[in-house]
């Protein structure tokens, strides 16, 4: 009780004099234009099902399918209904459906058409709002194979997004898929939109070495210049650094290792000028701590959940679906200090049972970061405090994970019920959250729970888990997966 009063007082105190702004962060819409609720075969209900059993597809979608148009539209209208006049909208990509037969269901024209329709829907509802779109790995054909130096697809997308770009941003985006802009109403604060698809290890148009599109060099010079001018920078993109967090058959890092290291090094070197980092691609609600060389927190990557409820096909993941989510971030417009976010969501199973004419009214508030996690703001220091408390508690004794971890685990699937998160699940989640670098992640995974009392005791269950984990690791290999 005192904690709540204290938080309230802190909030009131900080609110005084702060120039508060809000922006939406939306991501991973993955429109499946083939979605057909009343079809009988899974592939006819949605090709994004990959043939998986679909017992009761609903009007707003299904947990094994990408989003039907009704869901996409309801999410955008829900944004308008909940907070109609944001300072801007950050949109971190992935518009097309997942399919194993992309030449049949997609193709260049179809990909461009889908991006055009989703862009048009956002522009139609928010005609005056500045939008910062980022390119997702699914915003290309073939998916993820985005070459440096531009392409006809990139040109088509740049032309589509032209009304949202300054002249310089348009030119940079058309050439390499990244750009920077001043935040609305500012001549100081910068939104840097990355094309992190250049570092994604599924992208065979690059080879894991060098500096594709000279993007690292561009990042460094932009951050140096911002520091020299005392400006602040938000960094956003689609594919994030670090590892996927769902328990699976793999230890799945997204970037080629060399690019992961270089990216993290740049962030470390310029941590003071970076005021926030926002990514998508996971479809889950999670975050990543980036440490400095001394092991202290340098930055935090906030990963927003997707609009698509689609269950990942990553091998070994059980129940990898999520409810559709949209995120409203609260910040200080003068300093870019990150204050809080409100997560909104659609309980898809429940919403499919409703017969509302306007499904946007079915979107509900899920949680606020500060009150749910008992943190004072959403800066890297606060996330690090949360992450280390969770890791310390869960690692010392899985059954003694703090209540914040239980809350986190519910939110990571956007309140879709994935069952309890036992020791293996805790390890996957917390190693991914706290270790973005390969060496630290591998060590966390290999040595989870092998500290303190647990190792000193002759806990049979602990040994069985350890041996199973070693056997499991030895069978791991890199998956060709799609997210
Ligand atoms: Zn995606
Ligand atoms: Zn993606």
Tab-separated table of C-alpha atoms and ligand atoms in Angstrom:
chain	number	residue	atom	x	y	z
A	1	UNK	CA	0.000	0.000	0.000
A	2	UNK	CA	2.789	2.420	0.965
A	3	UNK	CA	4.516	1.418	-2.283
A	4	UNK	CA	1.520	2.577	-4.282
A	5	UNK	CA	1.299	5.882	-2.432
A	6	UNK	CA	4.989	6.429	-2.935
A	7	UNK	CA	4.666	5.730	-6.664
A	8	UNK	CA	1.714	8.097	-6.888
A	9	UNK	CA	3.659	10.872	-5.157
A	10	UNK	CA	6.684	10.304	-7.376
A	11	UNK	CA	4.436	10.380	-10.448
A	12	UNK	CA	2.765	13.615	-9.345
A	13	UNK	CA	6.084	15.198	-8.481
A	14	UNK	CA	7.709	14.237	-11.771
A	15	UNK	CA	4.621	15.167	-13.761
A	16	UNK	CA	4.894	18.745	-12.574
A	17	UNK	CA	6.870	20.650	-15.139
A	18	UNK	CA	7.325	17.686	-17.498
A	19	UNK	CA	6.281	18.218	-21.084
A	20	UNK	CA	4.525	14.883	-21.544
A	21	UNK	CA	3.913	13.412	-24.966
A	22	UNK	CA	2.638	10.079	-26.232
A	23	UNK	CA	3.225	7.996	-29.321
A	24	UNK	CA	1.957	4.669	-30.576
A	25	UNK	CA	4.328	1.815	-31.256
A	26	UNK	CA	2.694	-0.749	-33.556
A	27	UNK	CA	4.304	-3.673	-35.314
A	28	UNK	CA	3.968	-7.014	-37.147
A	29	UNK	CA	0.491	-6.714	-38.649
A	30	UNK	CA	1.095	-9.636	-41.068
A	31	UNK	CA	-2.109	-9.320	-43.075
A	32	UNK	CA	-3.301	-12.654	-44.483
A	33	UNK	CA	-5.572	-11.613	-47.379
A	34	UNK	CA	-6.517	-15.271	-47.944
A	35	UNK	CA	-8.110	-15.647	-44.506
A	36	UNK	CA	-11.492	-17.319	-44.881
A	37	UNK	CA	-13.262	-18.052	-41.613
A	38	UNK	CA	-15.812	-20.481	-43.057
A	39	UNK	CA	-13.484	-22.657	-45.117
A	40	UNK	CA	-13.096	-26.251	-43.963
A	41	UNK	CA	-9.434	-27.097	-44.600
A	42	UNK	CA	-6.706	-25.336	-42.566
A	43	UNK	CA	-4.827	-24.123	-45.680
A	44	UNK	CA	-8.067	-22.686	-47.064
A	45	UNK	CA	-8.877	-20.949	-43.767
A	46	UNK	CA	-5.409	-19.382	-43.931
A	47	UNK	CA	-2.212	-20.394	-45.734
A	48	UNK	CA	-0.350	-18.932	-42.717
A	49	UNK	CA	-1.617	-21.952	-40.724
A	50	UNK	CA	0.980	-24.143	-42.476
A	51	UNK	CA	-1.775	-26.782	-42.424
A	52	UNK	CA	-2.118	-26.798	-38.628
A	53	UNK	CA	-5.492	-27.800	-37.181
A	54	UNK	CA	-7.939	-24.885	-36.784
A	55	UNK	CA	-11.065	-25.962	-34.891
A	56	UNK	CA	-12.918	-22.664	-34.605
A	57	UNK	CA	-11.709	-19.793	-36.759
A	58	UNK	CA	-13.449	-16.546	-35.854
A	59	UNK	CA	-14.360	-13.300	-37.614
A	60	UNK	CA	-11.356	-11.488	-36.097
A	61	UNK	CA	-8.849	-14.258	-36.761
A	62	UNK	CA	-7.311	-17.347	-35.260
A	63	UNK	CA	-4.273	-18.050	-33.092
A	64	UNK	CA	-2.682	-20.158	-35.840
A	65	UNK	CA	-3.309	-17.626	-38.612
A	66	UNK	CA	-1.997	-14.240	-39.580
A	67	UNK	CA	-4.366	-11.303	-39.247
A	68	UNK	CA	-7.494	-10.986	-41.365
A	69	UNK	CA	-8.343	-7.494	-42.600
A	70	UNK	CA	-11.036	-7.051	-39.923
A	71	UNK	CA	-8.355	-7.465	-37.242
A	72	UNK	CA	-5.921	-5.048	-38.945
A	73	UNK	CA	-8.645	-2.435	-39.283
A	74	UNK	CA	-9.919	-2.904	-35.742
A	75	UNK	CA	-6.392	-2.361	-34.369
A	76	UNK	CA	-6.002	0.943	-36.223
A	77	UNK	CA	-9.470	2.168	-35.242
A	78	UNK	CA	-8.774	1.095	-31.648
A	79	UNK	CA	-5.699	3.381	-31.669
A	80	UNK	CA	-7.917	6.230	-32.839
A	81	UNK	CA	-10.533	5.479	-30.205
A	82	UNK	CA	-8.037	5.091	-27.331
A	83	UNK	CA	-5.630	7.948	-28.121
A	84	UNK	CA	-6.593	9.790	-31.291
A	85	UNK	CA	-3.921	12.467	-31.384
A	86	UNK	CA	-0.477	10.976	-30.709
A	87	UNK	CA	2.661	13.021	-31.439
A	88	UNK	CA	3.602	10.348	-33.964
A	89	UNK	CA	3.235	6.658	-34.770
A	90	UNK	CA	6.229	4.337	-34.814
A	91	UNK	CA	5.514	1.362	-37.042
A	92	UNK	CA	8.184	-1.328	-37.070
A	93	UNK	CA	7.153	-3.450	-40.032
A	94	UNK	CA	6.193	-6.944	-41.265
A	95	UNK	CA	2.955	-6.593	-43.222
A	96	UNK	CA	2.686	-9.805	-45.274
A	97	UNK	CA	1.563	-13.286	-44.288
A	98	UNK	CA	3.850	-16.119	-43.228
A	99	UNK	CA	3.761	-18.915	-45.793
A	100	UNK	CA	5.950	-21.788	-46.854
A	101	UNK	CA	4.834	-21.169	-50.464
A	102	UNK	CA	5.683	-17.535	-50.969
A	103	UNK	CA	5.951	-17.707	-54.749
A	104	UNK	CA	2.358	-18.952	-54.845
A	105	UNK	CA	0.727	-16.770	-52.173
A	106	UNK	CA	3.005	-13.732	-52.437
A	107	UNK	CA	5.414	-12.452	-55.113
A	108	UNK	CA	6.730	-8.929	-55.679
A	109	UNK	CA	3.441	-7.344	-56.728
A	110	UNK	CA	1.462	-8.951	-53.916
A	111	UNK	CA	4.007	-7.851	-51.289
A	112	UNK	CA	3.860	-4.265	-52.577
A	113	UNK	CA	0.062	-4.403	-52.711
A	114	UNK	CA	-0.191	-5.670	-49.106
A	115	UNK	CA	2.189	-2.983	-47.794
A	116	UNK	CA	0.178	-0.414	-49.766
A	117	UNK	CA	-3.103	-1.537	-48.214
A	118	UNK	CA	-1.805	-1.545	-44.641
A	119	UNK	CA	-0.096	1.851	-45.185
A	120	UNK	CA	-3.318	3.223	-46.673
A	121	UNK	CA	-5.366	1.988	-43.734
A	122	UNK	CA	-3.041	3.730	-41.235
A	123	UNK	CA	-2.952	6.937	-43.301
A	124	UNK	CA	-6.736	6.868	-43.716
A	125	UNK	CA	-7.324	6.851	-39.947
A	126	UNK	CA	-4.351	9.109	-39.065
A	127	UNK	CA	-4.086	11.451	-42.083
A	128	UNK	CA	-2.298	14.262	-40.214
A	129	UNK	CA	-0.122	12.209	-37.857
A	130	UNK	CA	3.617	11.866	-38.565
A	131	UNK	CA	4.428	8.188	-39.122
A	132	UNK	CA	7.876	6.588	-38.847
A	133	UNK	CA	7.714	3.268	-40.685
A	134	UNK	CA	10.490	0.668	-40.622
A	135	UNK	CA	11.075	-2.127	-43.105
A	136	UNK	CA	10.386	-5.646	-41.785
A	137	UNK	CA	11.983	-8.817	-43.107
A	138	UNK	CA	8.546	-9.813	-44.472
A	139	UNK	CA	8.218	-6.545	-46.391
A	140	UNK	CA	10.180	-7.974	-49.291
A	141	UNK	CA	10.129	-10.777	-51.834
A	142	UNK	CA	11.583	-13.297	-51.293
A	143	UNK	CA	11.160	-12.595	-47.584
A	144	UNK	CA	14.257	-11.389	-45.714
A	145	UNK	CA	16.457	-11.311	-48.859
A	146	UNK	CA	16.950	-7.542	-48.841
A	147	UNK	CA	20.097	-6.506	-50.715
A	148	UNK	CA	22.135	-3.375	-49.987
A	149	UNK	CA	22.004	-0.700	-52.678
A	150	UNK	CA	18.264	-0.501	-53.301
A	151	UNK	CA	15.781	-2.473	-55.369
A	152	UNK	CA	12.542	-1.959	-57.248
A	153	UNK	CA	10.542	-3.137	-54.207
A	154	UNK	CA	12.293	-0.618	-51.948
A	155	UNK	CA	11.625	2.156	-54.478
A	156	UNK	CA	7.939	1.207	-54.617
A	157	UNK	CA	7.714	1.283	-50.817
A	158	UNK	CA	9.617	4.591	-50.616
A	159	UNK	CA	7.136	6.137	-53.073
A	160	UNK	CA	4.236	4.765	-51.057
A	161	UNK	CA	5.630	6.277	-47.861
A	162	UNK	CA	6.729	9.521	-49.543
A	163	UNK	CA	4.132	11.677	-47.701
A	164	UNK	CA	5.689	10.637	-44.376
A	165	UNK	CA	9.309	11.309	-45.373
A	166	UNK	CA	11.426	14.444	-45.564
A	167	UNK	CA	13.398	14.729	-48.834
A	168	UNK	CA	16.595	13.418	-47.238
A	169	UNK	CA	14.853	10.557	-45.481
A	170	UNK	CA	13.147	9.569	-48.735
A	171	UNK	CA	16.487	9.435	-50.578
A	172	UNK	CA	18.249	7.477	-47.836
A	173	UNK	CA	15.384	5.041	-47.411
A	174	UNK	CA	15.063	4.420	-51.140
A	175	UNK	CA	18.763	3.620	-51.358
A	176	UNK	CA	19.246	1.473	-48.224
A	177	UNK	CA	15.993	1.133	-46.257
A	178	UNK	CA	17.112	3.221	-43.247
A	179	UNK	CA	16.699	6.935	-42.465
A	180	UNK	CA	16.539	9.555	-39.737
A	181	UNK	CA	14.136	12.382	-39.034
A	182	UNK	CA	13.721	15.020	-36.385
A	183	UNK	CA	10.868	14.204	-34.055
A	184	UNK	CA	7.785	16.341	-34.744
A	185	UNK	CA	8.158	19.891	-33.459
A	186	UNK	CA	11.834	19.371	-32.640
A	187	UNK	CA	15.061	20.485	-34.244
A	188	UNK	CA	17.078	18.541	-31.724
A	189	UNK	CA	15.691	15.108	-31.079
A	190	UNK	CA	16.110	12.418	-33.688
A	191	UNK	CA	14.253	9.266	-34.673
A	192	UNK	CA	16.726	6.873	-36.257
A	193	UNK	CA	14.998	4.108	-38.206
A	194	UNK	CA	17.260	1.163	-38.944
A	195	UNK	CA	17.133	-1.441	-41.650
A	196	UNK	CA	18.261	-4.220	-39.333
A	197	UNK	CA	17.280	-6.771	-41.986
A	198	UNK	CA	20.825	-6.235	-43.314
A	199	UNK	CA	22.096	-7.999	-40.196
A	200	UNK	CA	19.488	-10.775	-40.056
A	201	UNK	CA	21.103	-14.166	-40.580
A	202	UNK	CA	18.226	-15.333	-42.803
A	203	UNK	CA	19.248	-12.627	-45.278
A	204	UNK	CA	21.500	-14.359	-47.805
A	205	UNK	CA	21.870	-11.155	-49.831
A	206	UNK	CA	24.567	-10.295	-47.261
A	207	UNK	CA	27.253	-12.634	-45.932
A	208	UNK	CA	27.665	-11.766	-42.277
A	209	UNK	CA	30.792	-9.635	-42.699
A	210	UNK	CA	31.611	-6.036	-43.621
A	211	UNK	CA	29.077	-3.229	-43.275
A	212	UNK	CA	26.113	-3.762	-45.633
A	213	UNK	CA	24.726	-0.451	-46.889
A	214	UNK	CA	27.375	1.231	-44.653
A	215	UNK	CA	24.654	1.246	-42.022
A	216	UNK	CA	26.977	0.831	-39.033
A	217	UNK	CA	29.044	3.770	-40.257
A	218	UNK	CA	25.866	5.815	-40.699
A	219	UNK	CA	24.722	4.882	-37.179
A	220	UNK	CA	28.046	5.898	-35.685
A	221	UNK	CA	28.272	9.227	-37.469
A	222	UNK	CA	24.638	10.060	-36.651
A	223	UNK	CA	25.156	9.254	-32.972
A	224	UNK	CA	28.462	11.156	-32.828
A	225	UNK	CA	26.876	14.204	-34.395
A	226	UNK	CA	23.914	14.019	-32.015
A	227	UNK	CA	26.270	13.816	-29.040
A	228	UNK	CA	28.297	16.785	-30.290
A	229	UNK	CA	25.085	18.823	-30.541
A	230	UNK	CA	23.646	17.567	-27.221
A	231	UNK	CA	20.709	16.009	-29.058
A	232	UNK	CA	18.939	12.819	-28.030
A	233	UNK	CA	18.098	9.864	-30.257
A	234	UNK	CA	15.430	7.181	-30.350
A	235	UNK	CA	16.535	4.095	-32.275
A	236	UNK	CA	13.921	1.825	-33.864
A	237	UNK	CA	13.882	-1.062	-36.286
A	238	UNK	CA	12.320	-4.420	-37.000
A	239	UNK	CA	14.681	-7.329	-36.198
A	240	UNK	CA	16.251	-6.756	-32.760
A	241	UNK	CA	19.679	-7.799	-31.471
A	242	UNK	CA	20.045	-10.725	-29.082
A	243	UNK	CA	18.096	-13.964	-28.787
A	244	UNK	CA	14.508	-15.200	-29.051
A	245	UNK	CA	13.033	-15.943	-25.633
A	246	UNK	CA	10.442	-18.681	-26.152
A	247	UNK	CA	11.559	-22.174	-25.061
A	248	UNK	CA	12.422	-23.975	-28.284
A	249	UNK	CA	14.754	-26.545	-29.831
A	250	UNK	CA	17.210	-23.774	-30.665
A	251	UNK	CA	19.219	-20.980	-29.208
A	252	UNK	CA	18.004	-18.503	-31.759
A	253	UNK	CA	19.994	-15.320	-32.217
A	254	UNK	CA	18.651	-13.144	-35.042
A	255	UNK	CA	21.739	-11.298	-36.299
A	256	UNK	CA	24.883	-12.833	-37.735
A	257	UNK	CA	27.239	-12.945	-34.761
A	258	UNK	CA	29.654	-10.352	-36.162
A	259	UNK	CA	26.792	-7.910	-36.755
A	260	UNK	CA	25.290	-8.607	-33.325
A	261	UNK	CA	28.625	-7.775	-31.702
A	262	UNK	CA	29.211	-4.670	-33.758
A	263	UNK	CA	25.688	-3.390	-33.194
A	264	UNK	CA	25.930	-3.878	-29.416
A	265	UNK	CA	29.347	-2.221	-29.370
A	266	UNK	CA	28.004	0.884	-31.130
A	267	UNK	CA	25.106	1.077	-28.669
A	268	UNK	CA	27.516	0.766	-25.732
A	269	UNK	CA	29.803	3.484	-27.047
A	270	UNK	CA	26.917	5.896	-27.597
A	271	UNK	CA	24.617	4.875	-24.770
A	272	UNK	CA	24.333	8.373	-23.322
A	273	UNK	CA	22.901	9.923	-26.447
A	274	UNK	CA	20.327	7.147	-26.943
A	275	UNK	CA	17.058	7.828	-25.108
A	276	UNK	CA	15.161	4.710	-26.188
A	277	UNK	CA	15.249	1.632	-28.436
A	278	UNK	CA	12.096	0.125	-29.982
A	279	UNK	CA	11.844	-3.052	-32.053
A	280	UNK	CA	9.372	-5.722	-33.200
A	281	UNK	CA	9.747	-9.067	-35.035
A	282	UNK	CA	9.203	-11.288	-31.972
A	283	UNK	CA	5.415	-10.735	-31.871
A	284	UNK	CA	5.799	-11.142	-28.094
A	285	UNK	CA	6.059	-8.452	-25.419
A	286	UNK	CA	9.585	-8.486	-24.030
A	287	UNK	CA	12.805	-6.490	-23.581
A	288	UNK	CA	16.564	-6.886	-23.843
A	289	UNK	CA	19.235	-5.508	-21.535
A	290	UNK	CA	22.428	-4.366	-23.268
A	291	UNK	CA	25.365	-4.331	-20.884
A	292	UNK	CA	28.540	-2.264	-21.016
A	293	UNK	CA	31.990	-3.870	-20.770
A	294	UNK	CA	31.858	-3.709	-16.961
A	295	UNK	CA	28.575	-5.617	-16.882
A	296	UNK	CA	26.429	-2.601	-15.964
A	297	UNK	CA	23.355	-1.682	-17.948
A	298	UNK	CA	24.090	0.406	-21.044
A	299	UNK	CA	20.742	0.359	-22.825
A	300	UNK	CA	17.447	-1.510	-23.078
A	301	UNK	CA	15.601	-2.670	-26.193
A	302	UNK	CA	11.822	-2.539	-25.813
A	303	UNK	CA	10.154	-5.147	-28.022
A	304	UNK	CA	6.460	-4.471	-28.645
A	305	UNK	CA	4.016	-7.302	-29.368
A	306	UNK	CA	2.539	-7.768	-32.831
A	307	UNK	CA	-0.967	-7.314	-34.159
A	308	UNK	CA	-0.924	-10.800	-35.692
A	309	UNK	CA	-1.840	-13.623	-33.257
A	310	UNK	CA	0.025	-16.203	-35.434
A	311	UNK	CA	1.717	-19.096	-33.602
A	312	UNK	CA	5.399	-19.255	-34.473
A	313	UNK	CA	6.608	-22.288	-36.417
A	314	UNK	CA	9.993	-22.251	-34.650
A	315	UNK	CA	10.815	-25.868	-33.805
A	316	UNK	CA	10.019	-26.972	-30.290
A	317	UNK	CA	7.893	-23.963	-29.345
A	318	UNK	CA	4.648	-25.089	-27.708
A	319	UNK	CA	1.738	-22.678	-27.835
A	320	UNK	CA	3.670	-19.843	-29.507
A	321	UNK	CA	0.668	-17.582	-30.108
A	322	UNK	CA	-0.113	-14.170	-28.699
A	323	UNK	CA	-3.108	-11.905	-28.440
A	324	UNK	CA	-2.953	-8.876	-30.760
A	325	UNK	CA	-1.347	-5.848	-29.075
A	326	UNK	CA	-0.778	-2.109	-29.587
A	327	UNK	CA	1.416	0.038	-27.322
A	328	UNK	CA	1.095	3.678	-26.255
A	329	UNK	CA	4.382	5.111	-24.963
A	330	UNK	CA	4.562	8.131	-22.656
A	331	UNK	CA	7.699	10.289	-22.794
A	332	UNK	CA	9.031	13.700	-21.940
A	333	UNK	CA	9.079	15.745	-25.116
A	334	UNK	CA	11.902	17.979	-23.903
A	335	UNK	CA	14.329	15.289	-22.763
A	336	UNK	CA	12.953	12.116	-24.469
A	337	UNK	CA	12.972	10.531	-21.016
A	338	UNK	CA	10.813	7.375	-21.207
A	339	UNK	CA	8.156	7.595	-18.516
A	340	UNK	CA	5.796	4.643	-19.025
A	341	UNK	CA	3.785	2.710	-21.562
A	342	UNK	CA	0.241	1.404	-21.648
A	343	UNK	CA	-0.273	-1.881	-23.413
A	344	UNK	CA	-3.625	-2.432	-25.125
A	345	UNK	CA	-4.798	-5.739	-26.536
A	346	UNK	CA	-7.583	-7.757	-28.044
A	347	UNK	CA	-8.560	-10.943	-26.234
A	348	UNK	CA	-9.016	-12.718	-29.542
A	349	UNK	CA	-10.903	-15.777	-28.282
A	350	UNK	CA	-13.374	-13.617	-26.354
A	351	UNK	CA	-13.654	-11.014	-29.122
A	352	UNK	CA	-14.536	-13.705	-31.668
A	353	UNK	CA	-17.598	-14.535	-29.543
A	354	UNK	CA	-18.874	-10.955	-29.597
A	355	UNK	CA	-21.172	-9.705	-32.312
A	356	UNK	CA	-20.219	-6.044	-32.124
A	357	UNK	CA	-20.501	-4.023	-35.276
A	358	UNK	CA	-17.334	-2.143	-34.345
A	359	UNK	CA	-14.651	-4.590	-33.154
A	360	UNK	CA	-12.311	-1.679	-32.320
A	361	UNK	CA	-14.353	-1.217	-29.150
A	362	UNK	CA	-13.295	-4.710	-28.019
A	363	UNK	CA	-9.657	-3.638	-27.566
A	364	UNK	CA	-8.888	-3.250	-23.861
A	365	UNK	CA	-6.168	-1.918	-21.593
A	366	UNK	CA	-3.861	-4.788	-20.606
A	367	UNK	CA	-1.311	-3.176	-18.260
A	368	UNK	CA	0.953	-0.239	-17.513
A	369	UNK	CA	4.669	-0.992	-17.307
A	370	UNK	CA	5.461	1.082	-14.201
A	371	UNK	CA	2.621	-0.120	-11.977
A	372	UNK	CA	2.770	-3.766	-13.089
A	373	UNK	CA	6.526	-4.068	-12.652
A	374	UNK	CA	6.785	-1.622	-9.757
A	375	UNK	CA	9.360	0.546	-11.519
A	376	UNK	CA	9.491	4.348	-11.534
A	377	UNK	CA	9.962	4.796	-15.280
A	378	UNK	CA	10.864	2.717	-18.344
A	379	UNK	CA	14.513	3.692	-18.677
A	380	UNK	CA	17.278	1.051	-19.013
A	381	UNK	CA	18.106	1.331	-15.304
A	382	UNK	CA	14.529	0.428	-14.341
A	383	UNK	CA	14.408	-2.538	-16.721
A	384	UNK	CA	17.782	-3.740	-15.463
A	385	UNK	CA	16.548	-3.576	-11.886
A	386	UNK	CA	13.480	-5.636	-12.851
A	387	UNK	CA	15.487	-8.119	-14.942
A	388	UNK	CA	18.127	-8.771	-12.307
A	389	UNK	CA	15.497	-9.238	-9.583
A	390	UNK	CA	13.648	-11.735	-11.777
A	391	UNK	CA	16.802	-13.589	-12.764
A	392	UNK	CA	18.198	-13.733	-9.239
A	393	UNK	CA	14.906	-15.024	-7.829
A	394	UNK	CA	14.157	-17.576	-10.541
A	395	UNK	CA	17.726	-18.826	-10.873
A	396	UNK	CA	18.201	-19.459	-7.164
A	397	UNK	CA	15.002	-21.466	-7.001
A	398	UNK	CA	12.531	-21.815	-9.869
A	399	UNK	CA	9.583	-22.060	-7.539
A	400	UNK	CA	10.588	-18.767	-5.909
A	401	UNK	CA	10.420	-16.593	-9.021
A	402	UNK	CA	9.173	-13.153	-7.980
A	403	UNK	CA	5.601	-12.142	-8.734
A	404	UNK	CA	6.936	-9.671	-11.306
A	405	UNK	CA	8.134	-12.640	-13.359
A	406	UNK	CA	4.675	-14.233	-13.221
A	407	UNK	CA	3.286	-10.911	-14.463
A	408	UNK	CA	5.951	-10.680	-17.169
A	409	UNK	CA	5.214	-14.195	-18.362
A	410	UNK	CA	1.509	-13.417	-18.685
A	411	UNK	CA	2.233	-10.209	-20.604
A	412	UNK	CA	4.872	-11.700	-22.915
A	413	UNK	CA	2.129	-13.542	-24.826
A	414	UNK	CA	-0.196	-10.528	-24.437
A	415	UNK	CA	-2.340	-12.400	-21.871
A	416	UNK	CA	-2.814	-15.394	-24.173
A	417	UNK	CA	-2.628	-18.454	-21.908
A	418	UNK	CA	0.543	-20.415	-22.679
A	419	UNK	CA	0.500	-22.354	-19.394
A	420	UNK	CA	2.953	-22.157	-16.502
A	421	UNK	CA	6.583	-21.120	-17.049
A	422	UNK	CA	8.708	-23.785	-15.367
A	423	UNK	CA	12.507	-23.934	-14.980
A	424	UNK	CA	13.377	-24.479	-18.666
A	425	UNK	CA	11.012	-21.697	-19.718
A	426	UNK	CA	12.421	-19.368	-17.030
A	427	UNK	CA	15.932	-20.054	-18.298
A	428	UNK	CA	15.060	-19.297	-21.940
A	429	UNK	CA	13.182	-16.145	-20.994
A	430	UNK	CA	15.668	-14.683	-18.551
A	431	UNK	CA	18.879	-15.568	-20.405
A	432	UNK	CA	17.422	-13.866	-23.494
A	433	UNK	CA	16.359	-10.793	-21.516
A	434	UNK	CA	19.639	-10.342	-19.649
A	435	UNK	CA	22.243	-11.516	-22.201
A	436	UNK	CA	22.232	-10.060	-25.719
A	437	UNK	CA	25.826	-11.063	-26.451
A	438	UNK	CA	26.559	-14.651	-27.567
A	439	UNK	CA	29.134	-15.506	-24.927
A	440	UNK	CA	27.025	-14.303	-22.014
A	441	UNK	CA	23.899	-15.954	-23.385
A	442	UNK	CA	25.541	-19.346	-23.911
A	443	UNK	CA	27.032	-19.231	-20.440
A	444	UNK	CA	23.675	-18.284	-18.895
A	445	UNK	CA	21.956	-21.154	-20.731
A	446	UNK	CA	24.672	-23.697	-19.907
A	447	UNK	CA	25.010	-22.780	-16.255
A	448	UNK	CA	21.449	-21.844	-15.318
A	449	UNK	CA	20.811	-22.625	-11.680
A	450	UNK	CA	24.325	-23.960	-11.083
A	451	UNK	CA	25.019	-21.432	-8.372
A	452	UNK	CA	24.825	-21.180	-4.618
A	453	UNK	CA	22.618	-23.408	-2.578
A	454	UNK	CA	21.312	-25.282	-5.488
A	455	UNK	CA	24.669	-26.720	-6.551
A	456	UNK	CA	25.725	-27.383	-2.978
A	457	UNK	CA	22.586	-29.360	-2.285
A	458	UNK	CA	22.152	-32.806	-3.747
A	459	UNK	CA	18.974	-31.814	-5.434
A	460	UNK	CA	18.177	-34.733	-7.736
A	461	UNK	CA	15.712	-32.755	-9.799
A	462	UNK	CA	18.365	-30.118	-10.438
A	463	UNK	CA	20.815	-32.712	-11.766
A	464	UNK	CA	18.196	-34.285	-13.997
A	465	UNK	CA	17.385	-30.874	-15.474
A	466	UNK	CA	21.093	-30.140	-15.944
A	467	UNK	CA	21.761	-33.427	-17.762
A	468	UNK	CA	18.637	-33.005	-19.895
A	469	UNK	CA	19.770	-29.490	-20.717
A	470	UNK	CA	23.251	-30.680	-21.819
A	471	UNK	CA	21.731	-33.454	-23.947
A	472	UNK	CA	19.298	-30.971	-25.398
A	473	UNK	CA	22.007	-28.448	-26.222
A	474	UNK	CA	24.060	-31.066	-28.001
A	475	UNK	CA	21.144	-31.773	-30.304
A	476	UNK	CA	20.552	-28.124	-31.136
A	477	UNK	CA	21.094	-26.716	-34.581
A	478	UNK	CA	20.180	-23.525	-36.292
A	479	UNK	CA	16.667	-23.529	-37.632
A	480	UNK	CA	15.446	-22.074	-40.833
A	481	UNK	CA	12.542	-20.287	-39.287
A	482	UNK	CA	10.335	-17.398	-39.939
A	483	UNK	CA	9.105	-14.697	-37.584
B	1	LIG	ZN1	6.701	-10.557	-37.847
B	2	LIG	ZN1	9.950	-10.125	-38.737
